[in-house]
Every structure is written in C-alpha cells, then in structure tokens.
Coordinates of C-alpha atoms and ligand atoms in Angstrom, one line a residue:
X11 CA 79.6 77.4 68.6
X12 CA 79.3 80.0 66.3
X13 CA 81.4 82.9 67.1
X14 CA 83.3 85.0 64.6
X15 CA 86.6 86.6 65.8
X16 CA 89.7 87.6 64.1
X17 CA 91.5 85.8 66.6
X18 CA 92.3 82.1 66.9
X19 CA 91.2 80.3 70.1
X20 CA 92.7 76.9 70.8
X21 CA 91.7 74.0 73.0
X22 CA 94.8 72.5 75.0
X23 CA 93.0 69.4 75.9
X24 CA 95.5 66.6 76.6
X25 CA 95.2 63.8 74.1
X26 CA 94.8 61.3 77.1
X27 CA 91.8 62.9 78.4
X28 CA 88.6 62.2 76.5
X29 CA 86.5 65.3 75.2
X30 CA 83.5 64.1 77.4
X31 CA 85.3 64.3 80.4
X32 CA 87.2 67.5 79.8
X33 CA 84.0 69.2 78.9
X34 CA 82.5 68.1 82.1
X35 CA 83.0 70.7 85.0
X36 CA 82.3 67.9 87.5
X37 CA 85.1 65.9 86.0
X38 CA 87.4 68.8 86.4
X39 CA 86.4 69.6 89.7
X40 CA 87.0 65.8 90.6
X41 CA 90.4 65.9 89.4
X42 CA 91.9 69.2 90.7
X43 CA 95.7 69.2 91.2
X44 CA 96.3 69.8 95.2
X45 CA 99.4 68.3 96.3
X46 CA 103.0 68.5 95.3
X47 CA 102.9 65.3 93.6
X48 CA 100.0 66.5 91.4
X49 CA 102.1 69.3 90.3
X50 CA 105.1 67.4 89.6
X51 CA 103.2 64.9 87.4
X52 CA 101.9 67.8 85.3
X53 CA 104.7 70.1 85.2
X54 CA 107.6 67.7 85.2
X55 CA 109.8 69.5 87.4
X56 CA 109.3 72.2 90.2
X57 CA 112.0 74.8 91.1
X58 CA 113.4 74.8 94.4
X59 CA 111.4 77.8 95.3
X60 CA 108.2 76.1 94.4
X61 CA 109.1 72.9 96.0
X62 CA 110.0 74.6 99.4
X63 CA 106.6 76.4 99.2
X64 CA 104.9 72.8 99.1
X65 CA 107.2 71.5 101.8
X66 CA 106.7 74.6 104.2
X67 CA 103.3 74.8 103.5
X68 CA 101.8 75.7 106.7
X69 CA 100.6 79.3 106.5
X70 CA 100.1 79.1 102.9
X71 CA 97.1 80.1 100.9
X72 CA 95.2 76.9 99.8
X73 CA 96.6 75.2 96.7
X74 CA 94.3 73.8 94.1
X75 CA 94.0 74.1 90.2
X76 CA 92.0 72.4 87.6
X77 CA 93.4 70.0 85.1
X78 CA 91.9 72.3 82.2
X79 CA 93.7 75.6 83.9
X80 CA 97.0 73.7 84.3
X81 CA 97.1 72.7 80.7
X82 CA 96.9 76.4 79.7
X83 CA 100.2 76.9 81.0
X84 CA 103.8 76.1 79.3
X85 CA 104.7 73.5 81.6
X86 CA 108.4 73.8 81.1
X87 CA 108.7 77.5 81.7
X88 CA 108.7 78.7 85.5
X89 CA 107.9 82.1 84.5
X90 CA 104.8 81.0 82.5
X91 CA 102.1 83.7 83.5
X92 CA 99.3 80.9 84.2
X93 CA 102.1 78.9 86.4
X94 CA 102.7 81.9 88.5
X95 CA 99.1 82.6 89.1
X96 CA 98.4 78.9 90.1
X97 CA 101.9 77.6 91.7
X98 CA 102.6 78.2 95.3
X99 CA 106.1 80.0 95.7
X100 CA 108.4 80.6 98.5
X101 CA 107.9 84.3 98.1
X102 CA 104.6 84.0 99.6
X103 CA 105.9 83.3 102.9
X104 CA 108.3 86.5 103.0
X105 CA 106.8 88.8 105.4
X106 CA 107.9 92.0 103.9
X107 CA 106.3 95.5 102.9
X108 CA 102.7 96.1 103.2
X109 CA 101.0 92.9 104.2
X110 CA 97.3 93.1 105.2
X111 CA 95.0 90.3 106.3
X112 CA 91.9 92.3 105.0
X113 CA 93.3 94.8 102.3
X114 CA 89.9 96.1 101.8
X115 CA 88.9 96.6 105.2
X116 CA 85.9 94.4 104.5
X117 CA 85.6 93.2 108.0
X118 CA 84.6 96.8 109.1
X119 CA 82.3 97.1 106.4
X120 CA 80.3 93.9 107.0
X121 CA 76.8 93.5 108.1
X122 CA 77.6 89.8 108.8
X123 CA 80.3 87.3 107.9
X124 CA 78.7 87.1 104.3
X125 CA 77.4 90.5 103.5
X126 CA 79.6 93.6 102.7
X127 CA 78.1 96.9 102.3
X128 CA 80.6 99.4 101.5
X129 CA 78.7 101.5 98.9
X130 CA 75.3 102.9 99.3
X131 CA 73.5 101.3 96.5
X132 CA 75.1 97.9 96.2
X133 CA 76.1 95.0 98.4
X134 CA 78.8 92.2 98.1
X135 CA 77.2 88.7 99.0
X136 CA 79.8 86.0 99.9
X137 CA 77.7 83.1 98.8
X138 CA 80.6 80.5 99.1
X139 CA 84.3 80.6 100.0
X140 CA 85.0 77.7 97.7
X141 CA 86.9 78.4 94.4
X142 CA 88.2 75.8 91.7
X143 CA 91.2 77.4 91.5
X144 CA 93.1 79.4 94.3
X145 CA 94.8 82.3 92.7
X146 CA 98.1 83.0 94.6
X147 CA 97.4 86.9 94.5
X148 CA 93.7 86.5 95.8
X149 CA 92.8 89.8 97.8
X150 CA 90.5 87.9 99.9
X151 CA 92.6 85.2 101.5
X152 CA 91.3 85.9 105.0
X153 CA 87.7 84.2 103.9
X154 CA 88.7 82.4 100.7
X155 CA 89.2 78.5 100.7
X156 CA 88.6 78.0 104.3
X157 CA 86.1 75.1 103.3
X158 CA 83.2 76.4 104.9
X159 CA 81.6 76.3 101.5
X160 CA 78.1 77.6 100.8
X161 CA 76.8 80.3 103.5
X162 CA 75.1 78.5 106.6
X163 CA 71.2 79.2 106.9
X164 CA 71.5 81.8 109.5
X165 CA 73.7 84.3 107.9
X166 CA 72.2 83.6 104.7
X167 CA 68.5 84.6 106.0
X168 CA 70.1 87.4 107.9
X169 CA 71.6 88.6 104.6
X170 CA 68.5 88.4 102.8
X171 CA 66.6 90.2 105.5
X172 CA 69.1 93.0 105.6
X173 CA 68.9 93.4 101.8
X174 CA 65.0 93.1 102.1
X175 CA 65.0 95.9 104.7
X176 CA 67.3 98.3 102.9
X177 CA 65.4 99.5 100.0
X178 CA 68.2 101.6 98.9
X179 CA 70.0 98.6 97.8
X180 CA 69.5 98.3 94.1
X181 CA 72.3 95.9 93.3
X182 CA 73.5 92.5 94.6
X183 CA 76.9 91.2 93.6
X184 CA 77.3 87.7 94.3
X185 CA 80.9 87.0 95.1
X186 CA 83.1 84.6 97.5
X187 CA 84.9 82.4 96.6
X188 CA 83.4 81.6 93.3
X189 CA 79.5 81.5 93.2
X190 CA 79.7 79.3 90.0
X191 CA 81.3 76.5 92.2
X192 CA 77.9 76.3 93.7
X193 CA 75.5 73.6 92.0
X194 CA 73.2 74.8 89.8
X195 CA 70.3 74.0 91.9
X196 CA 71.7 75.9 94.8
X197 CA 72.6 79.0 92.8
X198 CA 69.1 79.1 91.6
X199 CA 67.7 79.1 94.9
X200 CA 69.9 82.3 95.5
X201 CA 68.8 83.9 92.3
X202 CA 65.0 83.1 93.1
X203 CA 65.4 84.4 96.7
X204 CA 67.0 87.8 95.4
X205 CA 64.4 88.0 92.6
X206 CA 61.6 88.0 95.4
X207 CA 63.0 91.4 96.7
X208 CA 61.3 94.1 94.4
X209 CA 63.9 96.8 95.0
X210 CA 66.8 94.7 93.4
X211 CA 67.3 95.7 90.0
X212 CA 70.5 94.2 89.0
X213 CA 72.4 90.9 89.9
X214 CA 75.9 90.5 89.3
X215 CA 77.9 87.6 89.6
X216 CA 81.6 87.6 89.9
X217 CA 83.1 84.4 88.8
X218 CA 86.7 83.3 87.6
X219 CA 85.0 79.9 86.4
X220 CA 84.9 81.1 82.7
X221 CA 88.7 81.5 83.2
X222 CA 89.7 78.5 85.0
X223 CA 87.0 76.2 84.4
X224 CA 84.9 77.4 81.4
X225 CA 83.0 74.2 80.9
X226 CA 80.9 75.2 83.9
X227 CA 79.1 77.7 81.8
X228 CA 77.0 75.0 79.9
X229 CA 73.5 75.1 78.5
X230 CA 72.0 74.1 81.6
X231 CA 73.4 76.9 83.9
X232 CA 72.5 79.8 81.3
X233 CA 68.9 78.4 80.9
X234 CA 68.7 78.5 84.5
X235 CA 70.4 81.9 84.9
X236 CA 68.2 83.8 82.2
X237 CA 65.3 83.3 84.0
X238 CA 66.5 86.0 86.5
X239 CA 67.5 88.6 84.4
X240 CA 69.2 91.2 84.2
X241 CA 72.3 89.6 85.4
X242 CA 75.7 90.8 84.7
X243 CA 78.6 88.5 84.6
X244 CA 81.9 89.6 85.9
X245 CA 84.6 87.4 84.6
X246 CA 88.4 87.7 85.7
X247 CA 90.7 87.1 82.8
X248 CA 94.3 88.6 83.4
X249 CA 96.3 87.3 80.5
X250 CA 95.6 86.6 76.9
X251 CA 96.9 82.9 77.3
X252 CA 93.7 82.5 79.4
X253 CA 91.5 83.0 76.1
X254 CA 91.4 79.0 75.2
X255 CA 88.7 77.9 72.7
X256 CA 86.7 76.6 75.6
X257 CA 86.8 80.1 77.4
X258 CA 85.7 81.8 74.1
X259 CA 82.8 79.0 73.9
X260 CA 81.9 80.0 77.5
X261 CA 81.7 83.6 76.8
X262 CA 79.7 83.3 73.7
X263 CA 77.0 81.2 75.4
X264 CA 76.8 83.9 78.1
X265 CA 76.7 86.8 75.7
X266 CA 74.1 84.8 73.3
X267 CA 72.0 84.3 76.2
X268 CA 71.5 88.2 77.3
X269 CA 74.1 88.2 79.9
X270 CA 76.5 91.4 79.6
X271 CA 80.0 90.3 80.2
X272 CA 82.5 92.6 81.9
X273 CA 86.2 91.8 82.7
X274 CA 88.0 92.8 85.8
X275 CA 91.7 92.3 85.7
X276 CA 94.6 92.5 88.2
X277 CA 97.8 93.9 87.1
X278 CA 100.4 91.2 88.4
X279 CA 104.2 92.1 88.5
X280 CA 106.1 89.7 86.1
X281 CA 102.8 88.1 85.0
X282 CA 100.8 90.9 83.0
X283 CA 102.1 94.2 83.8
X284 CA 102.7 95.4 80.2
X285 CA 100.7 97.3 77.9
X286 CA 101.2 94.7 74.9
X287 CA 99.6 92.0 77.1
X288 CA 97.0 94.3 78.2
X289 CA 96.0 95.3 74.8
X290 CA 95.9 91.7 73.5
X291 CA 93.8 90.5 76.3
X292 CA 91.3 93.5 75.8
X293 CA 91.0 93.2 72.0
X294 CA 90.3 89.6 72.4
X295 CA 88.0 89.9 74.9
X296 CA 86.1 92.5 73.1
X297 CA 85.8 90.8 70.1
X298 CA 84.0 88.1 72.0
X299 CA 81.6 91.0 73.2
X300 CA 83.2 91.3 76.5
X301 CA 83.8 94.6 78.0
X302 CA 87.0 95.3 79.7
X303 CA 85.8 96.9 82.9
X304 CA 88.3 97.5 85.7
X305 CA 92.1 97.1 85.7
X306 CA 92.8 96.8 89.3
X307 CA 96.2 97.7 91.0
X308 CA 97.3 94.6 93.2
X309 CA 96.0 94.9 96.7
X310 CA 98.5 94.4 99.5
X311 CA 97.2 91.0 100.6
X312 CA 99.4 88.6 102.6
X313 CA 101.9 86.9 100.7
X314 CA 101.4 89.0 97.3
X315 CA 104.1 91.4 97.6
X316 CA 106.0 89.9 94.7
X317 CA 102.7 90.3 92.6
X318 CA 102.4 94.2 93.3
X319 CA 103.2 96.7 90.9
X320 CA 104.1 100.2 91.4
X321 CA 101.5 103.1 90.9
X322 CA 103.8 104.5 88.4
X323 CA 104.1 101.1 86.4
X324 CA 100.3 100.6 86.4
X325 CA 99.7 104.3 85.2
X326 CA 102.4 103.9 82.5
X327 CA 100.3 100.9 81.1
X328 CA 97.0 103.0 81.3
X329 CA 98.6 106.2 79.5
X330 CA 100.3 103.9 76.8
X331 CA 96.8 102.5 76.0
X332 CA 94.8 105.6 76.2
X333 CA 93.7 106.8 72.8
X334 CA 95.6 103.9 71.1
X335 CA 93.0 101.4 72.1
X336 CA 89.4 101.5 71.3
X337 CA 87.6 103.1 74.3
X338 CA 85.4 100.0 74.3
X339 CA 88.3 97.8 74.9
X340 CA 90.0 100.3 77.5
X341 CA 89.5 99.1 81.3
X342 CA 89.5 101.6 84.0
X343 CA 92.6 101.5 86.0
X344 CA 91.5 101.4 89.7
X345 CA 92.9 100.9 93.2
X346 CA 91.5 100.2 96.5
X347 CA 92.7 102.3 99.2
X348 CA 94.5 99.9 101.6
X349 CA 92.5 99.5 104.9
X350 CA 89.0 100.0 103.1
X351 CA 88.7 103.4 101.7
X352 CA 87.1 102.2 98.9
X353 CA 88.2 102.4 94.8
X354 CA 89.9 105.4 93.6
X355 CA 90.2 105.9 89.9
X356 CA 93.9 106.3 88.8
X357 CA 93.9 108.5 85.3
X358 CA 96.9 109.7 83.6
X359 CA 97.5 113.3 84.3
X360 CA 96.2 115.3 80.8
X361 CA 95.5 118.5 82.5
X362 CA 98.3 120.9 82.6
X363 CA 96.8 123.5 84.5
X364 CA 93.3 124.6 85.7
X365 CA 91.7 128.0 86.7
X366 CA 88.4 129.5 87.1
X367 CA 88.6 130.6 83.5
X368 CA 90.2 127.6 81.7
X369 CA 91.9 124.4 81.8
X370 CA 95.1 123.6 79.7
X371 CA 95.5 119.9 78.3
X372 CA 97.9 117.9 76.6
X373 CA 96.3 115.1 74.9
X374 CA 97.3 111.5 74.7
X375 CA 99.6 112.1 71.5
X376 CA 100.9 115.5 72.5
X377 CA 98.5 118.1 71.3
X378 CA 98.1 121.0 73.5
X379 CA 95.1 123.4 74.0
X380 CA 92.9 125.0 76.4
X381 CA 89.1 124.7 77.4
X382 CA 87.8 127.9 78.3
X383 CA 84.8 127.5 80.9
X384 CA 81.7 129.6 80.4
X385 CA 81.0 132.3 83.1
X386 CA 80.2 130.6 86.4
X387 CA 76.8 132.4 86.4
X388 CA 75.8 130.9 83.1
X389 CA 76.1 127.4 84.6
X390 CA 72.6 126.3 85.3
X391 CA 70.8 123.2 86.5
X392 CA 68.6 121.4 84.0
X393 CA 64.7 121.0 84.5
X394 CA 64.5 118.1 87.1
X395 CA 61.1 116.4 87.9
X396 CA 60.2 115.3 91.3
X397 CA 60.8 111.7 90.3
X398 CA 64.6 112.2 89.3
X399 CA 64.9 114.5 92.3
X400 CA 63.8 111.9 94.7
X401 CA 65.6 109.1 93.5
X402 CA 68.7 111.0 93.9
X403 CA 67.8 112.3 97.5
X404 CA 67.3 108.5 98.2
X405 CA 70.6 107.4 97.3
X406 CA 72.5 110.4 98.6
X407 CA 70.9 109.5 102.0
X408 CA 71.1 105.9 101.7
X409 CA 73.0 104.6 104.7
X410 CA 75.6 102.0 104.1
X411 CA 77.5 99.4 106.3
X412 CA 79.7 100.9 109.1
X413 CA 79.4 104.7 108.7
X414 CA 82.3 105.3 111.1
X415 CA 84.4 103.6 108.8
X416 CA 86.1 106.7 107.7
X417 CA 87.1 107.6 111.2
X418 CA 88.5 104.1 111.7
X419 CA 90.3 104.4 108.4
X420 CA 92.1 107.7 109.7
X421 CA 93.3 105.8 112.9
X422 CA 94.4 103.0 110.7
X423 CA 98.1 102.5 110.8
X424 CA 99.5 103.6 107.4
X425 CA 102.7 103.9 106.0
Ligands
PLP14 C1 84.3 97.0 94.1 C2 83.0 96.6 95.1 C3 81.8 97.0 94.7 C4 81.6 97.2 93.1 O1 81.9 98.4 92.9 P1 81.6 98.8 91.2 O2 82.6 100.0 91.0 O3 80.3 99.0 91.1 O4 82.1 97.8 90.4 C5 80.9 96.6 95.5 N1 81.2 96.3 96.8 C6 82.5 96.3 97.3 C7 82.6 96.0 98.8 C8 83.4 96.3 96.3 O5 84.7 96.1 96.7
SF4_15 S1 88.8 83.2 92.0 FE1 88.9 84.9 93.2 S2 88.3 84.6 95.4 FE2 89.0 82.6 94.4 S3 90.9 82.5 94.7 FE3 90.9 83.4 92.8 S4 91.0 85.7 93.3 FE4 90.4 84.8 95.2

C-alpha cells in the first residue's frame, strides 16, 4: 500500500498467526476473545478488579474483542489504553454518579427501534446491533450487542418508508452497532435501497472496524461501496496506539477510493485525556488524510463513570491545542446534553467582553484586541435567489422525530 507519512506504523501480528489468517476479517471475527480464559491466555494475568468483573458478569455489557485489537495493547500493563477500552472492570458495576440507560434520549427521538430522527436533515439508521469489539465506554449500551443483529424486515422496511416519505431528510447515517460487521452483500442491499431514494444526498457510515478490525476494509468492500458515492466514512480512533500498519492501510484504501474519512474520538479518563495524545492522534490521522471531526465528551452511559472527564479537563485540552495544532487536525469538542438535548459545542472562551459596538478578545497565545462592529443599520442581507431561499425554508420547516422532546426534556430529572 503506497501511503507516504512521516510516521511509522507497525504491525503487531503475533508470529504464530499466519499473515493470511491475520489479514482475513472473517478469521478475526471467528477468533474473538469473549471469556475470562481467552483474556487470561492473551494478557497472561488479569488484575483482581478485572477478574471480578468477569466473575460477577451478570449485568455487565457484552465482552468481546478481536485478536487484532487485543494485540495492540501492551499485555503486561493494566493501565494500557487499549486494554482499558476492551477489558471489563469492576468499576463498571459501581452505581454512582449520573448513570443513564439512554444518555442521548434516543428512544424519545425514535421513529421506530432502528431509526432516530433528532436533527431535521439527517437520520441515524441502526442497521445492526453487532460490533466486533464491545467498547467498555459505549454510549449505546441499551441497544448494542443484544444479539438481534441485522434489522428485521419490518422495521427495516418501515425505516425506508419513513425516509422515502420525508423529503427533508438529505443524509442517512448508518450506525449500530457497527454497520461494517454486516456481510458485504447485506450492506450493499442497504446502500442500494437508500440510493433509490432521490432526495438522499449523503450516506455516512459510522464504524469502528478500521480501528478494531481494519482487515474488514478490503478491496471487495471498497469496490462495492464506491458504486454508491457520495459516502463519508466516520471512524472512531481514540488513541495514537490504535494507528497500526493495518489501520493505516485500511484508511489509505478508503481515501484512495474517494471516501472522505472523518474521525470522531471520545475523551476517556485515564486513557486519552491529554493534549499530547490528542495531538499525536490527530496529526497521524491527518497525515493519512483523515480529518479529525469531533472530540466528544464522554456520555453518562451506565457503567462508564470511571471513563468520564470533567468539562474543565476537556476544555483545557481543546484550549491547549487551539492555534498550536493545524486547524485541519483540530477536532471540535462537543457534548451531548444528557437526556437528549442534542450536541453542543464546547469552545474555549476567547471573548473577554461584548457590547453592541465591539467585542474584546484574548487570542490563543495571549494577544488582546477589539473587533469594532459596523453600525447595525449597515449590516444588510445579500441578494438571495428563490432557489436558495426555498431550500432554507424547507430546512427550517422540516419536522423531525418527536417534536415534544424539548418539553419532555424540561421535565427530565436533572442534577
Ligand atoms: C450526532 C448525531 C448526528 C450527526 O450529527 P452531526 O453533527 O451532523 O455529525 C445525527 N443524528 C443523531 C441522533 C446524532 O446523535
Ligand atoms: S463500536 Fe461503537 S457501538 Fe460498538 S461497542 Fe464500540 S462504541 Fe459501542
């Protein structure tokens, strides 16, 4: 694979596994680690807290990892970031702090069990609940890994019908679970069905497979997918240690075949919540032509309290990177209002004061000055043709999901 990057990406294939098996995503899926013994075999020794999690394991989120992803961790270090993302821990069972089954209030915004319409012009389509690795911090634990797999015919058809009948929907985001755990032919059927709907402009595929099973991104997959462009691929790298040779090859294959690739990371306490790590990850991704898109603050999903950072901690990371790191590499820090209020941006405070006439700023490296506003009557609208105005009116008036959600949210028990 011909990619050029100043960074070195290494493969961590264990010597006893043949390259053919290693590179075969079906082999990876057939050899996943699920049980305590599988993990002991790989990691040598588990900590007491990890063992206890396996022993108590009722109520615990599903456990599974690919051999590939396990190999990325330093197996002797319990604090290894990859290990923390894949290994169950006793702390998941402590019921403290804010714990929500459905932190994004998705059920309230659902059209049916598989379709979430939270924002006017785009829908989230949960095409499968399966993943190859179950991330311990998953925000959609209420749904993910419950083994119902590919969406049944009736909610699938109903979802398509809803999308077809709502012409204001321009974008469909395939999510889950992980859509790339579906077979190539199954996924093709979904893409075909969506492309038969003329008003769908963009398809997004949200997947962690390039991180946890990058061999899934093979020639067969990209040749199939590129028939249904424009498709954006949203990856989910959280730590520079996840950028192996295999991952770099998968990303290169995607970009070479015309898929814009964007990364959405989650800040995880004790795993990646440091500006040095975010900058390393972002620069390596950018060198592979992947745009760091969102940096999410961890949602209060059940059993994730130990992964949550404070708003102050997240904002400090964003502020440290601001201006220092290329804007191309800088992800936007974003948080979902618990209970389903939607995403909000968290931006460091640069504006010191604001009045009608001016705003005073202090920039990222300390320079202070004011921006003087023109007189209000001098701020005018540009010429707008009917076409642009109509498009905008349609977006503004587009209904979405449960429009009473805001009222429900107000009544929601909040801290
Ligand atoms: C995050 C999210 C989206 C996509 O939001 P963007 O800001 O466009 O990336 C769409 N639907 C739901 C329900 C979401 O949570
Ligand atoms: S891949 Fe995504 S949906 Fe699946 S367990 Fe991880 S965070 Fe959850």
